[in-house]
Amino acid sequence: MDYVFVLSGFVLLFLGGEGLVRGSVAIADRFGLSKLIIGLTIVGFGTSAPELIVSAKAALDGAPSIALGNVVGSNVANVLLIIGAAGLIYPISGWQRSATRDGLIMTLAALALFGFAHTDVIGRIEGAALLCALLIYLLASYWLEMRDKTPRVAEEETGEFETPWLANIWVAALAVIVSIAILMTGADLLVRGSVNIASALGVSDAAIGLTVVAVGTSLPELATAIVAAIRRHADVILGNVIGSNIFNVLGILGTTALIAPIPVAQRFTSVDTPFMLAVMAGLVLLLVLTRRIGRITSGLMLSGYVVYTISLFAAGGAA
């Protein structure tokens, strides 16, 4: 039954996240907000809603290792699993200036998480600091996009979430409310099932959070990356991963810590956050130096992720 809970939770999180984004975009569009603002904020936050709800629910339910593991594990999976899989389909190239900037922000965010993890508890002060950093990042991104007069990317990203039948603001508002309820239900099922599975398998909440929960909440990003690889849109793949990782640390972890302080298990400080930092910094360094991720490198990334996952369960996911 616990596995049914987990699978049902993933399905509900996907449906709820999709509905939340589409409803929110419709409301924002109805109030005349620019496509750029919608793309940078509502779409960015909305697509990360499943991770946010799961992490917040886990923290409130006394499973902080799932909350933190979801963020750390998602970041690792985004780089090694998602870019690795996409790069096997079609080599990734086309490293642009904006990607260099965002890649640096991603690495700095990972460094901040690495530092906060060594305080033993990621509390409300740290959470507020992360959210402030996210606000500064969004404002700076908006200013730079307007200065360079390149809002087209954000508009294109927003366009895929426009839904004609949500043009009525009351229908859109109802869609948002229902989607939030679906997200809450999905998160409850996923967290409950994950904790029970961890207990039954004799592994820690951290191992489940870093793998099952993290990969499950990253499935939308994986699907987007695979489609982008088939269509040979390398910029979409990189932007998807880098943007998601920034939101995971600054937005999701920041909000979760504000809701409920997160005690940090010892394995996160000694293994997982250093590994996450190395993976993210390695990605930026690789792209800056070579400006390309070929199939061999992609294969090594996937192999690295498999080894990391196996090592988690082989060690019992000990905290």
mmCIF file of N, CA and C in Angstrom, residues 21 71 172 194 213 270:
data_model
loop_
_atom_site.group_PDB
_atom_site.id
_atom_site.type_symbol
_atom_site.label_atom_id
_atom_site.label_comp_id
_atom_site.label_asym_id
_atom_site.label_seq_id
_atom_site.Cartn_x
_atom_site.Cartn_y
_atom_site.Cartn_z
ATOM 1 N N VAL A 21 0.198 26.150 -12.191
ATOM 2 C CA VAL A 21 0.904 27.030 -13.124
ATOM 3 C C VAL A 21 -0.062 27.625 -14.145
ATOM 4 N N VAL A 71 15.651 18.474 -1.763
ATOM 5 C CA VAL A 71 16.350 19.589 -2.415
ATOM 6 C C VAL A 71 17.721 19.150 -2.924
ATOM 7 N N ALA A 172 -10.227 30.279 -13.523
ATOM 8 C CA ALA A 172 -8.791 30.193 -13.233
ATOM 9 C C ALA A 172 -8.542 30.150 -11.728
ATOM 10 N N SER A 194 6.714 7.342 1.687
ATOM 11 C CA SER A 194 8.180 7.317 1.677
ATOM 12 C C SER A 194 8.744 6.979 3.047
ATOM 13 N N VAL A 213 12.135 10.327 -3.642
ATOM 14 C CA VAL A 213 11.373 11.577 -3.616
ATOM 15 C C VAL A 213 11.981 12.595 -4.578
ATOM 16 N N SER A 270 28.665 15.703 5.683
ATOM 17 C CA SER A 270 29.896 14.990 5.334
ATOM 18 C C SER A 270 29.898 14.415 3.919
#
